[in-house]
mmCIF file of N, CA and C in Angstrom:
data_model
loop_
_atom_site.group_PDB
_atom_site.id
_atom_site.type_symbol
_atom_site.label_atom_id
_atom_site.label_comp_id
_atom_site.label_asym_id
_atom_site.label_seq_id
_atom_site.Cartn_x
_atom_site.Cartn_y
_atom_site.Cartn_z
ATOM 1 N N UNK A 1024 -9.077 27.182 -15.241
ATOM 2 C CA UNK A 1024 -7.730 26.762 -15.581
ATOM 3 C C UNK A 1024 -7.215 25.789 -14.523
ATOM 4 N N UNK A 1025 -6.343 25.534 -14.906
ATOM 5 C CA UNK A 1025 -5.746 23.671 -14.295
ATOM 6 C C UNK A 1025 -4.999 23.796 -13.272
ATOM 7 N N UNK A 1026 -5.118 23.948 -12.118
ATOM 8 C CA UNK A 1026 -3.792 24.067 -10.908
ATOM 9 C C UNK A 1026 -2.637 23.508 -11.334
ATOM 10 N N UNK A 1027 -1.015 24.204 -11.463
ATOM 11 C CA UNK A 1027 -0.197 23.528 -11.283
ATOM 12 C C UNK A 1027 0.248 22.905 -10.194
ATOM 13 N N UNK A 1028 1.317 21.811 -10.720
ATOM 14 C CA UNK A 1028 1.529 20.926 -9.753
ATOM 15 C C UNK A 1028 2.563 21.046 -9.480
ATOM 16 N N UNK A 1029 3.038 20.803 -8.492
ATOM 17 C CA UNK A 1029 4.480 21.594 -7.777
ATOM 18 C C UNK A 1029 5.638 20.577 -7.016
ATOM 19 N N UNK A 1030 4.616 19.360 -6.833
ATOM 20 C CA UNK A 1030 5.486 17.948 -6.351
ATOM 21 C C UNK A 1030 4.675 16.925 -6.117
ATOM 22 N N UNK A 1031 4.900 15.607 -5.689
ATOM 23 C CA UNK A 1031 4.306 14.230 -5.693
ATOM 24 C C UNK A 1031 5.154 13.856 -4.494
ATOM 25 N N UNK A 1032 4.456 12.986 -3.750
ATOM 26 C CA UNK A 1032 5.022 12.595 -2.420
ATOM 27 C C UNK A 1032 4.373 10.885 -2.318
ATOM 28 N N UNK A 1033 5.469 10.688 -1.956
ATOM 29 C CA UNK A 1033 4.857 9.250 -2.724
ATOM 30 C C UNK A 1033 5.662 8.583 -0.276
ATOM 31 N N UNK A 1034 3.870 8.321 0.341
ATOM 32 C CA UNK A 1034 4.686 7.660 1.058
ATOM 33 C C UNK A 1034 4.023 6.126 1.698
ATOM 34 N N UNK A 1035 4.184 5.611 2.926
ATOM 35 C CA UNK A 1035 3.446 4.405 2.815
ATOM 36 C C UNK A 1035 3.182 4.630 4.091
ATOM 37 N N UNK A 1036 1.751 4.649 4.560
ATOM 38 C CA UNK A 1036 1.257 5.213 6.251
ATOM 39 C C UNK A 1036 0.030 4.344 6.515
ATOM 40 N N UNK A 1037 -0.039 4.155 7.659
ATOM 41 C CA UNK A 1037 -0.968 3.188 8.329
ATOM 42 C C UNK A 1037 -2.475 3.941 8.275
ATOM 43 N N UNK A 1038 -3.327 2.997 8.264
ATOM 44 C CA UNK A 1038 -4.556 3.560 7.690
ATOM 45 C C UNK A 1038 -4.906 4.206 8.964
ATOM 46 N N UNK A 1039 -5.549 5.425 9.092
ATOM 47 C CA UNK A 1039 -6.543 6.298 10.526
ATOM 48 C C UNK A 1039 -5.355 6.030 11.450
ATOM 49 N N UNK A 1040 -4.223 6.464 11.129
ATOM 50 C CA UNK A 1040 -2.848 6.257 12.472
ATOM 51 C C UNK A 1040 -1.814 7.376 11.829
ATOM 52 N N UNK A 1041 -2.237 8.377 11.106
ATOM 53 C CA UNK A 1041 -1.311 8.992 10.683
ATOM 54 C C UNK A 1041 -1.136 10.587 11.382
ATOM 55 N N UNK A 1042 -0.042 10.997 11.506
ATOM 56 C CA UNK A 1042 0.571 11.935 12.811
ATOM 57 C C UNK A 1042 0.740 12.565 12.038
ATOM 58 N N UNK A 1043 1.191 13.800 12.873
ATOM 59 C CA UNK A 1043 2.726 14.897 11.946
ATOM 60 C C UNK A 1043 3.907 14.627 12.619
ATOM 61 N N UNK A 1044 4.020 13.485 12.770
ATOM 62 C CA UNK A 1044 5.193 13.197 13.310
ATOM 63 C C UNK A 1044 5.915 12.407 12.271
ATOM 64 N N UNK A 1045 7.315 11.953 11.757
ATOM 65 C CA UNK A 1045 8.040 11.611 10.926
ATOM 66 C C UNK A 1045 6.979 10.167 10.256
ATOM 67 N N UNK A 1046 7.036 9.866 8.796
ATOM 68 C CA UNK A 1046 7.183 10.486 8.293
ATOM 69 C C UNK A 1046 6.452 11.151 7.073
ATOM 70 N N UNK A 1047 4.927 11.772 7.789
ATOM 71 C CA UNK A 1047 4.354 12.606 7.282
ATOM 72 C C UNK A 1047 4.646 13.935 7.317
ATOM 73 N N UNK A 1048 4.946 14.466 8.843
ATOM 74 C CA UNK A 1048 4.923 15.901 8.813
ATOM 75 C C UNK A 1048 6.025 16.521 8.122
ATOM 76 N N UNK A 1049 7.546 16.020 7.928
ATOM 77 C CA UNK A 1049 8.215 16.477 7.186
ATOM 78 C C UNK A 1049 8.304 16.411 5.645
ATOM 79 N N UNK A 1050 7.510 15.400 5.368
ATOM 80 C CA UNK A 1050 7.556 15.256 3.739
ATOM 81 C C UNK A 1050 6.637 16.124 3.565
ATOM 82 N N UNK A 1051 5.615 16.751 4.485
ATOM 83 C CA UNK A 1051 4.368 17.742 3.453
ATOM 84 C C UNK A 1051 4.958 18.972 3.867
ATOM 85 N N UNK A 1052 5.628 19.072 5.346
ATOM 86 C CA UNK A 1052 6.301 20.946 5.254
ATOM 87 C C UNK A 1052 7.361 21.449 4.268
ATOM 88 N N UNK A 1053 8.062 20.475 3.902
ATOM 89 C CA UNK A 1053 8.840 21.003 3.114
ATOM 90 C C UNK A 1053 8.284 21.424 1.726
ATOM 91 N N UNK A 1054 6.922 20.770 1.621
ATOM 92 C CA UNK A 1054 6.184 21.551 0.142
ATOM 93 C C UNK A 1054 5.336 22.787 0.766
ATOM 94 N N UNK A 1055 5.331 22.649 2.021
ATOM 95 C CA UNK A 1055 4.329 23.984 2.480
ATOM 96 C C UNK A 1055 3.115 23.702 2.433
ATOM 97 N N UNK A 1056 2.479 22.662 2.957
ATOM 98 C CA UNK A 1056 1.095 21.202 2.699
ATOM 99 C C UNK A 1056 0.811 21.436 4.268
ATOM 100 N N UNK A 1057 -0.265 21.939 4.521
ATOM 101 C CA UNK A 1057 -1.151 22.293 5.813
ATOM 102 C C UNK A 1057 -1.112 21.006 6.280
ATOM 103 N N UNK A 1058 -0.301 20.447 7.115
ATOM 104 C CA UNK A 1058 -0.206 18.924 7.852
ATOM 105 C C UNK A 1058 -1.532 18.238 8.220
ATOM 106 N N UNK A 1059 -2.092 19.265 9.425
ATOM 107 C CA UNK A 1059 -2.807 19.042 10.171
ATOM 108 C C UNK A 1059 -4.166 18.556 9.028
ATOM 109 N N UNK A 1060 -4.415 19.439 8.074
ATOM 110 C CA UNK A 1060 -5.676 19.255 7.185
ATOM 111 C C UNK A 1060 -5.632 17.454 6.377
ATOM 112 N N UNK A 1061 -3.885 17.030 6.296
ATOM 113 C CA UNK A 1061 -3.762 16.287 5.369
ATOM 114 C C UNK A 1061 -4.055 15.045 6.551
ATOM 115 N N UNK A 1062 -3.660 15.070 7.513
ATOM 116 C CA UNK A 1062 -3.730 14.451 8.832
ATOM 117 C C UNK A 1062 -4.877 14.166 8.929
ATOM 118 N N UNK A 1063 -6.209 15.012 9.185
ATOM 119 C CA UNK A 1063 -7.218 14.790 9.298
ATOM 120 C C UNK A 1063 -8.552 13.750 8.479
ATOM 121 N N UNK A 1064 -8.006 14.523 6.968
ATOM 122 C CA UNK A 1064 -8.894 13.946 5.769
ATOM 123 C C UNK A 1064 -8.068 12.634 5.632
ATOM 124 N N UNK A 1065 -7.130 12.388 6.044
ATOM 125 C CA UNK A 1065 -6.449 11.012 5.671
ATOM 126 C C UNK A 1065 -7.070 10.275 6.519
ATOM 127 N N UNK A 1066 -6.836 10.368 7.888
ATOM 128 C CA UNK A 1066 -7.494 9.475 8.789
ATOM 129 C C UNK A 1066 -8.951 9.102 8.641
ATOM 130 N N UNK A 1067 -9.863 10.300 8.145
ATOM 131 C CA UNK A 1067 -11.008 9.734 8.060
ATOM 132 C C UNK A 1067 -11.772 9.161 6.611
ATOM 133 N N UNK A 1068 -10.584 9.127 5.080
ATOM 134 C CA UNK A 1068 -10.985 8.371 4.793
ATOM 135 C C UNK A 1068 -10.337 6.979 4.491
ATOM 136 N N UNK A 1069 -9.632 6.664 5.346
ATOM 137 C CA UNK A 1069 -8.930 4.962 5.724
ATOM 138 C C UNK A 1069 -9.481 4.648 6.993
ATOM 139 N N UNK A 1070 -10.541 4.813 7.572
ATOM 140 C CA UNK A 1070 -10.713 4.932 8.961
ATOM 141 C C UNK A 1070 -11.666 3.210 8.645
ATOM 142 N N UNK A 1071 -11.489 2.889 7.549
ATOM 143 C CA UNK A 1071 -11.972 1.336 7.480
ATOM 144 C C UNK A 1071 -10.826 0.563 7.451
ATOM 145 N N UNK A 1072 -9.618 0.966 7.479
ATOM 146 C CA UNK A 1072 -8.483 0.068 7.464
ATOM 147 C C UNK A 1072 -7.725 0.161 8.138
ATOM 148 N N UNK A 1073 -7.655 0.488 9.504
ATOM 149 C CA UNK A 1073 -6.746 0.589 10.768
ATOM 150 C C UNK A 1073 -6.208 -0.372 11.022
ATOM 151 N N UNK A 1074 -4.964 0.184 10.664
ATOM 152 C CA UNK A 1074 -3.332 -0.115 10.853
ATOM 153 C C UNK A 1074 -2.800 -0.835 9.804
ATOM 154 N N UNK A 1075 -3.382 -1.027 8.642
ATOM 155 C CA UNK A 1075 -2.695 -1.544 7.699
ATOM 156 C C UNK A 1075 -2.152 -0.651 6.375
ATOM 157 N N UNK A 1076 -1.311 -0.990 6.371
ATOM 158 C CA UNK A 1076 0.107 -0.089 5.299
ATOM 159 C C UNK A 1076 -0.734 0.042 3.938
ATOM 160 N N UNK A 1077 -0.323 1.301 4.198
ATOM 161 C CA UNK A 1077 -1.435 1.994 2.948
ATOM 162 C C UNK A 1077 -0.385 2.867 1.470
ATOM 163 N N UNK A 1078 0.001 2.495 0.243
ATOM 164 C CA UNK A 1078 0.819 3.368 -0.602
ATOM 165 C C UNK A 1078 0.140 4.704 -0.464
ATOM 166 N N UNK A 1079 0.428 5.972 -0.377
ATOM 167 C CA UNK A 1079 -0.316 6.989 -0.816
ATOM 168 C C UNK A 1079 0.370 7.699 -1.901
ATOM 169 N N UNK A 1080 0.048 8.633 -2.617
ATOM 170 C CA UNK A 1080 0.234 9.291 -3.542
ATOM 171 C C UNK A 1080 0.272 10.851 -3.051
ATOM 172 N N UNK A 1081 0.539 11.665 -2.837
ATOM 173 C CA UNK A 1081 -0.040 12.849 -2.486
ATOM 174 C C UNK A 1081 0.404 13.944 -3.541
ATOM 175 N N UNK A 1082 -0.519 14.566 -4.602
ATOM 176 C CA UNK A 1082 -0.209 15.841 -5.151
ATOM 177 C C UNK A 1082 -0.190 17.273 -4.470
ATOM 178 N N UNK A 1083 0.803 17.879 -4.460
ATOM 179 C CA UNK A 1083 0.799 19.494 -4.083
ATOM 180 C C UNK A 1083 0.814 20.113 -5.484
ATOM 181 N N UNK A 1084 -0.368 21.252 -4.464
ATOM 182 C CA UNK A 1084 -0.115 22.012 -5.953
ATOM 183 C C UNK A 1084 0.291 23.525 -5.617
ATOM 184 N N UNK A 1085 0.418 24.328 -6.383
ATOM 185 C CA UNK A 1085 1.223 25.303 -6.436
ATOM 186 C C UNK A 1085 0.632 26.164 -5.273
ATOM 187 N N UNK A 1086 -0.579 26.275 -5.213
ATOM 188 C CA UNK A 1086 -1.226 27.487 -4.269
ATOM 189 C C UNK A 1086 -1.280 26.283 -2.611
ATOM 190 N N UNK A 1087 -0.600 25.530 -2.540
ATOM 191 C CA UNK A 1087 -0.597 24.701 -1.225
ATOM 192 C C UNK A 1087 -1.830 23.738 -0.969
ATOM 193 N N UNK A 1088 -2.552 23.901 -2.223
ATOM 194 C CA UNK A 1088 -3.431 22.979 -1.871
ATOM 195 C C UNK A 1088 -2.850 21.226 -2.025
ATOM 196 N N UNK A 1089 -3.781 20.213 -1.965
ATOM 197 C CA UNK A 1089 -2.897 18.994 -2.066
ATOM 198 C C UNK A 1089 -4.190 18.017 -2.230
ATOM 199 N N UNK A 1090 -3.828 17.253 -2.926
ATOM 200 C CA UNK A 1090 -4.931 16.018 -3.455
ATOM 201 C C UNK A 1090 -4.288 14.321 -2.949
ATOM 202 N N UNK A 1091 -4.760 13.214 -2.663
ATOM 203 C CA UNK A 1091 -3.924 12.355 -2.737
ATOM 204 C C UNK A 1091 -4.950 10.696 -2.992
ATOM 205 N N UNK A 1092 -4.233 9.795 -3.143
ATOM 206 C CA UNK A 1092 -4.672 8.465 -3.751
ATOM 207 C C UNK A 1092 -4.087 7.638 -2.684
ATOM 208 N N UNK A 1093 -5.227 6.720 -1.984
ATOM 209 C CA UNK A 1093 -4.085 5.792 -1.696
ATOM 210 C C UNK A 1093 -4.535 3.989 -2.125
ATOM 211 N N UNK A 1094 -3.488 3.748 -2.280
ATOM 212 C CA UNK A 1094 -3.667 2.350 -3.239
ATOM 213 C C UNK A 1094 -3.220 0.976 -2.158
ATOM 214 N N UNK A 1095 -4.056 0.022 -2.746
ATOM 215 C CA UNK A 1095 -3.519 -1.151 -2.138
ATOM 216 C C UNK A 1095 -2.627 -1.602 -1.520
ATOM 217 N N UNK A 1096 -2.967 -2.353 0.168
ATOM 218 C CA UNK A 1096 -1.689 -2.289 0.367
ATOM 219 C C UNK A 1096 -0.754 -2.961 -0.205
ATOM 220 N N UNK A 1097 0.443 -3.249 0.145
ATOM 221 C CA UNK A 1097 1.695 -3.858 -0.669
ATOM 222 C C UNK A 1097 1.235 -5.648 -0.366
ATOM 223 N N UNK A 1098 1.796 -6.330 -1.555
ATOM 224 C CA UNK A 1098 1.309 -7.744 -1.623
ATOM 225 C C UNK A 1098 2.405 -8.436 0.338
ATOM 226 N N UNK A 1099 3.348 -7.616 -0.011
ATOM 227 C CA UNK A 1099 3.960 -8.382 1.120
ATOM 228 C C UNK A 1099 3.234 -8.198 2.491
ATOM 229 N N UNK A 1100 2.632 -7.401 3.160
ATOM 230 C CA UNK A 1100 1.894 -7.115 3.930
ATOM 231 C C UNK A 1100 0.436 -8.126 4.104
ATOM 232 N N UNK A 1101 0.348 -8.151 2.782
ATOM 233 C CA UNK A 1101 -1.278 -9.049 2.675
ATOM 234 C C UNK A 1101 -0.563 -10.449 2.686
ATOM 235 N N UNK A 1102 0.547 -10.544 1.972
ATOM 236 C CA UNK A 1102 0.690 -12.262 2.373
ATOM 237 C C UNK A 1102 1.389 -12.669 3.926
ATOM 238 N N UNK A 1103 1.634 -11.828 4.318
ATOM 239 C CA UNK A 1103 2.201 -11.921 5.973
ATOM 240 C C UNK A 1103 0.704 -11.898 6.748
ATOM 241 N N UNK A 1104 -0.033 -11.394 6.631
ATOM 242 C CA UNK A 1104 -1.199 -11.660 7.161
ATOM 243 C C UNK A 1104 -1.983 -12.946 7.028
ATOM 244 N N UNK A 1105 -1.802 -13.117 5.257
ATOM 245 C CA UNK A 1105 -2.657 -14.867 5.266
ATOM 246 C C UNK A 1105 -1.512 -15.714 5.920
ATOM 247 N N UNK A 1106 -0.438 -15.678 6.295
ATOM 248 C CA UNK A 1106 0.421 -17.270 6.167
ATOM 249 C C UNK A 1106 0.347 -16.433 8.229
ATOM 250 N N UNK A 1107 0.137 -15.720 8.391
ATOM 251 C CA UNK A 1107 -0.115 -15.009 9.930
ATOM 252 C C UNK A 1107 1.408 -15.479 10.678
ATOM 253 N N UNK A 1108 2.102 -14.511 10.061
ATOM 254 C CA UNK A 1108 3.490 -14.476 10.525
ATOM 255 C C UNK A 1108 3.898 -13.440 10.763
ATOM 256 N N UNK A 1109 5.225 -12.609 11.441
ATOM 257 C CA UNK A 1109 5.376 -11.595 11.447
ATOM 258 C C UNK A 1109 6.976 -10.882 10.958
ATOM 259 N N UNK A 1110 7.170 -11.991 10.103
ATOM 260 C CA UNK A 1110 8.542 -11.309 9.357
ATOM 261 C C UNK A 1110 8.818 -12.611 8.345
ATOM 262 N N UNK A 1111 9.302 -12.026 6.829
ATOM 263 C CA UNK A 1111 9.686 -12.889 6.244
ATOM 264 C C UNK A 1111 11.091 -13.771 6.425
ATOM 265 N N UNK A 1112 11.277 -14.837 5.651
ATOM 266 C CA UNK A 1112 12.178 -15.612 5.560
ATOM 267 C C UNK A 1112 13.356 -15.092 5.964
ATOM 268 N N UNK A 1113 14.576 -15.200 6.560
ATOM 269 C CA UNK A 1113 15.647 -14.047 6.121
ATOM 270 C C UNK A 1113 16.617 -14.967 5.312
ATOM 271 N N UNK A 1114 16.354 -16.100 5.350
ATOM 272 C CA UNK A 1114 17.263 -16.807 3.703
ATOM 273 C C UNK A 1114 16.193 -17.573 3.056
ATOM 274 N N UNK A 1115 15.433 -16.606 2.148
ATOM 275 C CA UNK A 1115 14.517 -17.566 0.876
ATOM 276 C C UNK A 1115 14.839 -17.914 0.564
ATOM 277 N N UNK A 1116 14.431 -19.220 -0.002
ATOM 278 C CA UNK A 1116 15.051 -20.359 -0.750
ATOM 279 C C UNK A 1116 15.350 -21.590 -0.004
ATOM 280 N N UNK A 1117 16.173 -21.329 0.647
ATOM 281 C CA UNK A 1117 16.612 -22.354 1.803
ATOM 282 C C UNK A 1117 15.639 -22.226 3.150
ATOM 283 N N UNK A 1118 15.348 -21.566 3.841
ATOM 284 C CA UNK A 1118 14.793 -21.805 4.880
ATOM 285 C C UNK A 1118 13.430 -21.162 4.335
ATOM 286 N N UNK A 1119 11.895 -21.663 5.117
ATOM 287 C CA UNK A 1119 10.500 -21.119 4.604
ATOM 288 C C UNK A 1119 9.852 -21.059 5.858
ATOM 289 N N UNK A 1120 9.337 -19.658 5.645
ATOM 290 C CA UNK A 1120 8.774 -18.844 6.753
ATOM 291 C C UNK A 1120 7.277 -18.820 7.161
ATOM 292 N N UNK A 1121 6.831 -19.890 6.327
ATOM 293 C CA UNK A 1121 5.239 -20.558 6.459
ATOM 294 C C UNK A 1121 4.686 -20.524 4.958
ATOM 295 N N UNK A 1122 3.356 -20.683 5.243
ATOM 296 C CA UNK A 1122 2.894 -21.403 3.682
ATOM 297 C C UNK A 1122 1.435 -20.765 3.477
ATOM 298 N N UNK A 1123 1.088 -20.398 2.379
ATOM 299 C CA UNK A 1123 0.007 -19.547 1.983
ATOM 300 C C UNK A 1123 -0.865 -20.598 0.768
ATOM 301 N N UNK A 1124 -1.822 -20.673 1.325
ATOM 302 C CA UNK A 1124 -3.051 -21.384 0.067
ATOM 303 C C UNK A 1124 -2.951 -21.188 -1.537
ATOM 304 N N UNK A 1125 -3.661 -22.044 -2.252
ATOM 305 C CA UNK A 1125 -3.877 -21.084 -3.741
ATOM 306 C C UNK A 1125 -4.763 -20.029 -3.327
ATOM 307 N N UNK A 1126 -5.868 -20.502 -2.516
ATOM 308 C CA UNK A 1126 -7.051 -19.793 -2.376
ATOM 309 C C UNK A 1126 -6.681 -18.920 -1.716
ATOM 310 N N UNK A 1127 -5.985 -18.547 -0.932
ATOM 311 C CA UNK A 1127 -5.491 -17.291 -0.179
ATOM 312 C C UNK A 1127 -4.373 -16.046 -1.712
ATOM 313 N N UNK A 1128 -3.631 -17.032 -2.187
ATOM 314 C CA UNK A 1128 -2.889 -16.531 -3.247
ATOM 315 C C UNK A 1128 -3.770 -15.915 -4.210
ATOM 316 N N UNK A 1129 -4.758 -16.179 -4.481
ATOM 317 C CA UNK A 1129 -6.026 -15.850 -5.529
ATOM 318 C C UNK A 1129 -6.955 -14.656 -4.532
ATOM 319 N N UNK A 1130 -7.107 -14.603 -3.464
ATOM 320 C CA UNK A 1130 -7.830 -13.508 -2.481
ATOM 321 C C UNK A 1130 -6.945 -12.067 -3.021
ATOM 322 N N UNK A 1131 -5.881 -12.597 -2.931
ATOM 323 C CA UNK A 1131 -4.975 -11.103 -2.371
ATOM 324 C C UNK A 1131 -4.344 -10.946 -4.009
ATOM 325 N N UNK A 1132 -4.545 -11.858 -5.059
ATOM 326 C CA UNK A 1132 -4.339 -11.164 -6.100
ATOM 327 C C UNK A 1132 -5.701 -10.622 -6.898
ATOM 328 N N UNK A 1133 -7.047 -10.800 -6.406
ATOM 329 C CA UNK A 1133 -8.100 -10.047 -6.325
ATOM 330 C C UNK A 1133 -8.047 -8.478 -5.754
ATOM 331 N N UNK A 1134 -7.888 -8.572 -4.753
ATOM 332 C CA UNK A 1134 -7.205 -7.080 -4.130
ATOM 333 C C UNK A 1134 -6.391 -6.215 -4.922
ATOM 334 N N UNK A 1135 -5.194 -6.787 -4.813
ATOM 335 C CA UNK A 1135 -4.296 -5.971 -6.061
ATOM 336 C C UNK A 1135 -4.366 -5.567 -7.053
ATOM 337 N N UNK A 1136 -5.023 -6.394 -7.714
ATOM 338 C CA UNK A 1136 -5.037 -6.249 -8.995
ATOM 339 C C UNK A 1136 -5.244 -4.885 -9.976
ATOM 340 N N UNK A 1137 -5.998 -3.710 -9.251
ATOM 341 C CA UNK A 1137 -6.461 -2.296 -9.651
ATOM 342 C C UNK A 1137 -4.841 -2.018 -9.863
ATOM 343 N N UNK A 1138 -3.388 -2.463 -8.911
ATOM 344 C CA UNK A 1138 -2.654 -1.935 -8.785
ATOM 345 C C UNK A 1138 -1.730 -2.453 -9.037
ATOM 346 N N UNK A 1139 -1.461 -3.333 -9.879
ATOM 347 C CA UNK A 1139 -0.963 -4.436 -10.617
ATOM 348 C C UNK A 1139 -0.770 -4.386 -12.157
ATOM 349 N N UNK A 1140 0.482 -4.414 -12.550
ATOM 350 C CA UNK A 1140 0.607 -4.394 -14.529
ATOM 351 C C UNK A 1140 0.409 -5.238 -14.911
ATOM 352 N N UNK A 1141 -0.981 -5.627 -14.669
ATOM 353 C CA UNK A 1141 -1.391 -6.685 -15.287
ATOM 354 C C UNK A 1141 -3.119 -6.220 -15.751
ATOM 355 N N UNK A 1142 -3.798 -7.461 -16.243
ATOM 356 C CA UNK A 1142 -5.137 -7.455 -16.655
ATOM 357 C C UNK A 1142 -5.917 -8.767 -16.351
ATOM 358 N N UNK A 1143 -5.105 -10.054 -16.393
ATOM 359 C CA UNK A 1143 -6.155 -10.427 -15.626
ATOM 360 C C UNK A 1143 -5.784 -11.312 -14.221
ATOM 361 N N UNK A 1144 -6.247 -12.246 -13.549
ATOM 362 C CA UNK A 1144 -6.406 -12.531 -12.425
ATOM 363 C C UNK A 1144 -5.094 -13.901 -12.479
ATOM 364 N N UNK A 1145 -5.253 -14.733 -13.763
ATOM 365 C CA UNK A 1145 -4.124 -15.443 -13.881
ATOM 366 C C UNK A 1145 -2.876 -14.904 -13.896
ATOM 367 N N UNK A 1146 -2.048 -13.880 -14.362
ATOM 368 C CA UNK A 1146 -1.384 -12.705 -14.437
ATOM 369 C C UNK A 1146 -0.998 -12.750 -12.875
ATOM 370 N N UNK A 1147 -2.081 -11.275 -12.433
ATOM 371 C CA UNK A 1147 -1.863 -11.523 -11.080
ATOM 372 C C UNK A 1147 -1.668 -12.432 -9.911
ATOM 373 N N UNK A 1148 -1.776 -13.781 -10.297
ATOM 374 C CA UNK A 1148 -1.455 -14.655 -8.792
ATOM 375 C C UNK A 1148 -0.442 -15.111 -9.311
ATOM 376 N N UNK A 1149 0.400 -15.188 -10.821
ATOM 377 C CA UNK A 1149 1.410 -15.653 -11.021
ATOM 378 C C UNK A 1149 2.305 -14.731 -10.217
ATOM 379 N N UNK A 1150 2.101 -12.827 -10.360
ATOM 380 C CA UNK A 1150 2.905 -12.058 -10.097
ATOM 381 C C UNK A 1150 2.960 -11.911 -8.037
ATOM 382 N N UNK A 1151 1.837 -12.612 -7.637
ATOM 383 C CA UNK A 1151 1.904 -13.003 -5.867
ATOM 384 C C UNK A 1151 2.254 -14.104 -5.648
ATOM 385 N N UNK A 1152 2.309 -15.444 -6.440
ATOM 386 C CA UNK A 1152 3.227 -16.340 -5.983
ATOM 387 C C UNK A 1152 4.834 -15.749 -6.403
ATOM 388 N N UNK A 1153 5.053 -14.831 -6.959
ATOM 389 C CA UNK A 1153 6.390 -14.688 -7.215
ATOM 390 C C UNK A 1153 7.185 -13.837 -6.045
ATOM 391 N N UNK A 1154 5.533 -13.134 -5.338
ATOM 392 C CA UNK A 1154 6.571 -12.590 -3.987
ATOM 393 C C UNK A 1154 6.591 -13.203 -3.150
ATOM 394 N N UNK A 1155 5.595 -14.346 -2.966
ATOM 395 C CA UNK A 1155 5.667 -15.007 -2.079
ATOM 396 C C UNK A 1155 6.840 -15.959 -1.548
ATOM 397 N N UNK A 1156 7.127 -16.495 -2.913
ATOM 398 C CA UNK A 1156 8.462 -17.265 -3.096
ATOM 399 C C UNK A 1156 9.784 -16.433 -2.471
ATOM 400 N N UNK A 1157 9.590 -15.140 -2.824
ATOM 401 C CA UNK A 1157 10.897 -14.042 -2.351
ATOM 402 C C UNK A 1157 10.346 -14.030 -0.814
ATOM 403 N N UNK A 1158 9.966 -14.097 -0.691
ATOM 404 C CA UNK A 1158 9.783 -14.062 1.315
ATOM 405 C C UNK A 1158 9.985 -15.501 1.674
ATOM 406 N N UNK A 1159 10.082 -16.241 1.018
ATOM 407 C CA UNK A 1159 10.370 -17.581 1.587
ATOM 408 C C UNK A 1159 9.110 -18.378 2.262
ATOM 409 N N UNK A 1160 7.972 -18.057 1.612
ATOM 410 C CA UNK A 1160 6.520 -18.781 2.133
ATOM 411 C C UNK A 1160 6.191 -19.738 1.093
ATOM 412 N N UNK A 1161 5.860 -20.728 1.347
ATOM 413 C CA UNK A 1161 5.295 -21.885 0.271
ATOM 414 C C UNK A 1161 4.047 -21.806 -0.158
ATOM 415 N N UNK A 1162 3.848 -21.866 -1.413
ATOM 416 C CA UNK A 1162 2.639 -21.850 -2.019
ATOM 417 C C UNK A 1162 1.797 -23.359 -2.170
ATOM 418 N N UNK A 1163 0.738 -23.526 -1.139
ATOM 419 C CA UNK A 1163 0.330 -25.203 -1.395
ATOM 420 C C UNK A 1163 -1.164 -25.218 -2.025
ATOM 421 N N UNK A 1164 -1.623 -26.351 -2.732
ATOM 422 C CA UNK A 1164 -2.803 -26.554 -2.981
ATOM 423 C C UNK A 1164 -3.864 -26.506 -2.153
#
């Protein structure tokens, strides 16, 4: 029979850098989620992506056990890395905070894409030049 499920924890943690310190350890005690275990198996399987912002998913289930997913990082993260800056625009539109390739725009909508409402690859770089534009980075040939 099927474990129930008892909550979803939806948070965003750096790959093989994750503590019980805020804000993992309080989002899993309050379901009653053995920290230290979630701490452990997390770190070692992102331990190929140190320090980059990771979505996770985490299921609890009723008897305290806990399952979790973690998905691509966020497009804004990956395009701050290609245009190698360290904060977006703070007035898009008017002022631009550096400039990202097609070919870089097409990398990182390869990546995404598992995690993306979309299907295919044209789709997706329309939907990463559209954040790109919101951070205030230029999209060039």
């Amino acid at each position: 029979m099927a474990k129930k499920i008892t909550g979803l924890i939806k948070l965003q943690i750096k790959g093989a850098q994750a503590t019980a310190a805020p804000p993992v350890g309080p989002a899993l005690g309050q379901r009653g989620v053995n920290i230290a275990m979630f701490v452990k198996e997390f770190n070692a399987r992102t331990q190929k992506q140190p320090g980059v912002v990771l979505p996770t998913v985490i299921t609890v289930y009723s008897d305290k056990s806990f399952t979790f997913i973690t998905k691509t990082p966020p497009a804004s993260v990956l395009l701050k890395q290609a245009a190698k800056i360290e904060s977006a625009s703070k007035t898009p539109g008017k002022a631009t905070a550096g400039s990202v390739t097609e070919k870089q725009v097409e990398e990182i909508a390869k990546i995404k894409l598992p995690d993306l409402n979309c299907y295919d690859i044209d789709a997706a770089k329309k939907l990463i030049k559209g954040s790109a534009r919101s951070m205030g980075l230029e999209v060039t040939a």
